[in-house]
Amino acid sequence: MVAGNWKMNKNLQEGVALATELKNNVTNPQCAVVIATPFIHLTEMARLLKGSPIAVAAENCADHASGAYTGEVSAEMVASTGATYCIIGHSERRLYYHETPDILREKVRLALDNGLRVIFCIGEVREEREANCQNEVVRSQMEGSLFDLSEENFRKITLAYEPVWAIGTGLTATPDQAEQMHAFIRSTVAERYGQAVADDTTILYGGSCNAKNAAELFSNPDVDGGLIGGASLKAPDFMTIINAR
């Protein structure tokens, strides 16, 4: 899978133009392709890309089903637009909006209850990497928000490993670092759900993955694709990454 995360970029008209360019050029990809857009884009993106090989994701959803939560968007609302995926647990949400494992567990539950597939982000900050405790951090993130799921529901989860120190910094985990962490993540899933589930779990790399380094990162046996930030905002770069997968 190659998933583009637009973050808080592109007004509606710009987003439609980018999605149209992708639709016209991504016609027979050799991997799953997803674009995650701001909430205001979702209905139009789902309509525009219907019947194409490109799926639509929300970048987030609320941890409540409904109610007096001004400004929030529920998983049911996301699903009603025609979007089929939701990103949950992105490091920016954890950092800037203080989303805890309990909050993320509830978001995952609500997303799955409303028929959405989840791209769940995990990863360590620089200090944790320098302290060599990245494995413990990532294991804790999975245990805290995912490992109470049934096997059936866990199979609807795509994991995205994002070394937080590499997001938007221009730094990138080396292919060896990426493979080591992805292999650890897969082994941790195997401990909880068995090897068959682990083998079927898609684990994406996110963290300054771009058109120049994607092929090398994706060549690792446990790296199943990428969660792409800035490089997903330019159609030629994003298409190069799709073709790299």
Coordinates of C-alpha atoms in Angstrom, one line a residue:
M1 CA 0.0 0.0 0.0
V2 CA 1.0 3.6 -0.7
A3 CA -1.1 6.1 1.3
G4 CA -0.8 9.8 0.9
N5 CA -1.5 12.0 4.0
W6 CA -2.2 15.5 2.8
K7 CA -2.4 16.9 6.4
M8 CA -3.7 20.5 6.6
N9 CA -2.8 21.3 3.0
K10 CA -4.8 22.0 -0.2
N11 CA -8.1 24.0 -0.3
L12 CA -11.0 22.2 -1.9
Q13 CA -10.3 23.3 -5.4
E14 CA -6.6 22.5 -5.2
G15 CA -7.5 19.1 -3.7
V16 CA -9.9 18.3 -6.6
A17 CA -7.2 19.2 -9.1
L18 CA -4.7 17.0 -7.5
A19 CA -7.1 14.1 -7.1
T20 CA -8.2 14.5 -10.7
E21 CA -4.5 14.3 -11.9
L22 CA -4.0 11.2 -9.8
K23 CA -7.2 9.6 -11.1
N24 CA -6.2 10.2 -14.7
N25 CA -2.7 8.7 -14.2
V26 CA -3.1 6.0 -11.6
T27 CA -5.1 3.4 -13.5
N28 CA -3.5 0.1 -12.9
P29 CA -1.3 0.3 -9.7
Q30 CA 0.5 -2.8 -8.5
C31 CA -0.4 -1.9 -4.9
A32 CA -3.3 -0.4 -2.9
V33 CA -3.4 3.4 -3.2
V34 CA -5.1 5.6 -0.6
I35 CA -5.2 9.4 -0.2
A36 CA -6.1 10.9 3.2
T37 CA -7.5 14.3 2.9
P38 CA -8.9 17.1 5.2
F39 CA -12.5 16.5 6.3
I40 CA -13.9 19.1 3.9
H41 CA -12.6 17.2 0.9
L42 CA -14.0 13.7 1.7
T43 CA -17.4 13.8 0.0
E44 CA -16.0 15.3 -3.2
M45 CA -13.0 13.0 -3.2
A46 CA -15.1 9.9 -2.7
R47 CA -17.4 11.0 -5.5
L48 CA -14.5 11.9 -7.9
L49 CA -12.6 8.7 -7.2
K50 CA -15.5 6.2 -7.2
G51 CA -14.7 3.4 -9.5
S52 CA -11.0 4.2 -9.6
P53 CA -8.2 2.2 -7.8
I54 CA -7.7 5.1 -5.3
A55 CA -9.4 4.8 -2.0
V56 CA -10.2 7.8 0.3
A57 CA -9.2 8.2 4.0
A58 CA -9.9 10.7 6.7
E59 CA -6.9 11.9 8.6
N60 CA -8.7 11.5 12.0
C61 CA -12.0 10.9 13.7
A62 CA -13.6 11.8 17.0
D63 CA -13.4 9.6 20.1
H64 CA -17.2 10.1 20.6
A65 CA -20.1 8.7 18.5
S66 CA -22.1 11.9 18.6
G67 CA -23.1 14.8 20.8
A68 CA -22.1 18.3 22.0
Y69 CA -18.5 18.2 20.7
T70 CA -18.3 21.3 18.6
G71 CA -15.9 21.0 15.7
E72 CA -15.4 17.3 16.0
V73 CA -16.2 14.8 13.2
S74 CA -17.4 11.3 14.1
A75 CA -16.5 8.0 12.5
E76 CA -20.1 7.7 11.3
M77 CA -19.8 11.1 9.6
V78 CA -16.6 10.0 7.9
A79 CA -18.1 6.8 6.7
S80 CA -21.2 8.6 5.3
T81 CA -19.0 10.6 2.9
G82 CA -17.9 7.4 1.1
A83 CA -14.4 7.3 2.6
T84 CA -13.3 3.8 3.5
Y85 CA -10.2 4.4 5.7
C86 CA -9.2 6.5 8.7
I87 CA -5.8 7.4 10.0
I88 CA -5.6 7.2 13.7
G89 CA -2.7 7.8 16.1
H90 CA -0.6 10.0 13.9
S91 CA 2.3 11.5 15.9
E92 CA 1.1 15.0 15.3
R93 CA -2.2 14.1 16.9
R94 CA -0.4 12.5 19.8
L95 CA 1.9 15.5 20.3
Y96 CA -0.2 18.5 19.5
Y97 CA -3.6 17.3 20.7
H98 CA -2.4 15.0 23.5
E99 CA -4.2 11.9 22.3
T100 CA -3.7 9.1 24.8
P101 CA -3.8 5.3 24.2
D102 CA -7.3 5.2 25.7
I103 CA -8.5 8.0 23.4
L104 CA -6.9 6.2 20.4
R105 CA -8.4 2.8 21.5
E106 CA -11.9 4.4 21.4
K107 CA -11.3 6.0 18.0
V108 CA -10.2 2.6 16.6
R109 CA -13.3 1.0 18.0
L110 CA -15.7 3.6 16.6
A111 CA -14.0 3.6 13.2
L112 CA -14.3 -0.2 13.0
D113 CA -17.9 -0.1 14.2
N114 CA -18.7 2.2 11.3
G115 CA -17.1 0.0 8.7
L116 CA -13.9 1.9 8.2
R117 CA -10.5 0.3 7.9
V118 CA -7.8 1.9 10.1
I119 CA -4.3 3.0 9.3
F120 CA -2.8 3.1 12.8
C121 CA 0.4 5.1 13.4
I122 CA 3.1 4.1 15.8
G123 CA 6.7 5.3 16.4
E124 CA 9.3 6.8 18.7
V125 CA 10.6 10.3 19.2
R126 CA 14.3 11.2 18.9
E127 CA 15.0 10.9 22.6
E128 CA 13.5 7.5 22.7
R129 CA 15.6 6.4 19.7
E130 CA 18.7 7.8 21.3
A131 CA 17.9 5.9 24.5
N132 CA 17.5 2.7 22.4
C133 CA 14.0 2.1 23.8
Q134 CA 12.2 2.4 20.5
N135 CA 11.0 -1.2 20.6
E136 CA 9.4 -0.8 24.1
V137 CA 7.7 2.4 22.9
V138 CA 6.2 0.9 19.8
R139 CA 5.1 -2.3 21.6
S140 CA 3.4 -0.2 24.3
Q141 CA 1.6 1.8 21.7
M142 CA 0.2 -1.3 20.0
E143 CA -0.7 -2.9 23.4
G144 CA -2.3 0.2 24.6
S145 CA -4.7 0.8 21.7
L146 CA -4.9 -2.3 19.5
F147 CA -4.3 -5.6 21.3
D148 CA -7.7 -5.9 22.9
L149 CA -9.2 -6.2 19.4
S150 CA -10.4 -9.6 18.1
E151 CA -8.4 -11.2 15.4
E152 CA -11.2 -10.4 13.0
N153 CA -11.0 -6.7 13.8
F154 CA -7.2 -6.6 14.0
R155 CA -7.1 -7.8 10.4
K156 CA -8.8 -4.5 9.4
I157 CA -5.8 -2.6 10.8
T158 CA -2.9 -1.3 8.7
L159 CA 0.1 -0.3 10.8
A160 CA 2.3 2.7 9.9
Y161 CA 5.6 3.0 11.5
E162 CA 6.7 6.6 11.7
P163 CA 10.0 7.4 13.4
V164 CA 8.8 10.8 14.7
W165 CA 12.3 12.2 14.4
A166 CA 12.1 11.7 10.6
I167 CA 8.7 13.4 10.0
G168 CA 9.1 16.6 8.1
T169 CA 12.8 16.9 9.1
G170 CA 14.4 15.6 6.0
L171 CA 15.9 12.8 8.1
T172 CA 15.0 9.3 7.1
A173 CA 15.5 6.0 8.9
T174 CA 18.1 3.9 7.0
P175 CA 16.7 0.9 5.1
D176 CA 18.3 -1.3 7.8
Q177 CA 16.7 0.7 10.7
A178 CA 13.3 0.6 8.9
E179 CA 13.5 -3.2 8.3
Q180 CA 14.6 -3.9 11.9
M181 CA 11.6 -2.0 13.3
H182 CA 9.2 -3.4 10.8
A183 CA 10.4 -6.9 11.6
F184 CA 10.0 -6.2 15.3
I185 CA 6.5 -4.9 14.8
R186 CA 5.6 -8.0 12.8
S187 CA 7.0 -10.3 15.5
T188 CA 5.1 -8.4 18.2
V189 CA 1.8 -8.9 16.2
A190 CA 2.7 -12.6 15.8
E191 CA 3.1 -13.0 19.6
R192 CA -0.4 -11.6 20.1
Y193 CA -2.3 -12.9 17.1
G194 CA -0.2 -15.7 15.6
Q195 CA 2.2 -15.8 12.6
A196 CA -0.5 -16.0 10.0
V197 CA -2.1 -12.7 11.1
A198 CA 1.3 -11.1 11.3
D199 CA 2.2 -12.2 7.8
D200 CA -1.0 -10.7 6.5
T201 CA -0.6 -7.4 8.3
T202 CA 0.4 -4.5 6.1
I203 CA 3.1 -2.4 7.8
L204 CA 3.9 0.9 6.1
Y205 CA 6.9 3.2 6.6
G206 CA 6.3 6.9 7.2
G207 CA 9.0 9.5 7.8
S208 CA 10.3 11.6 5.0
C209 CA 9.7 8.8 2.4
N210 CA 10.0 10.4 -1.0
A211 CA 10.4 9.7 -4.7
K212 CA 14.2 9.3 -4.3
N213 CA 14.3 6.8 -1.4
A214 CA 11.0 4.9 -1.7
A215 CA 12.3 2.1 -3.8
E216 CA 15.2 1.3 -1.5
L217 CA 13.0 1.5 1.6
F218 CA 10.3 -0.7 0.0
S219 CA 12.8 -3.3 -1.0
N220 CA 12.9 -4.5 2.6
P221 CA 10.9 -7.7 3.1
D222 CA 8.9 -6.4 6.1
V223 CA 8.2 -2.9 4.6
D224 CA 4.9 -3.2 2.8
G225 CA 4.7 0.4 1.5
G226 CA 4.6 3.9 2.8
L227 CA 2.5 6.6 4.5
I228 CA 3.6 9.6 2.5
G229 CA 3.4 13.2 3.7
G230 CA 4.8 16.1 1.7
A231 CA 5.6 14.0 -1.3
S232 CA 1.9 13.1 -1.7
L233 CA 1.1 16.7 -2.5
K234 CA 2.8 16.6 -5.9
A235 CA 1.2 14.1 -8.3
P236 CA 4.5 13.2 -10.2
D237 CA 6.3 12.4 -6.9
F238 CA 3.4 10.4 -5.5
M239 CA 3.1 8.4 -8.7
T240 CA 6.8 7.6 -8.6
I241 CA 6.4 6.3 -5.1
I242 CA 3.4 4.2 -6.1
N243 CA 5.4 2.7 -9.0
A244 CA 8.3 2.0 -6.5
R245 CA 6.0 -0.2 -4.6

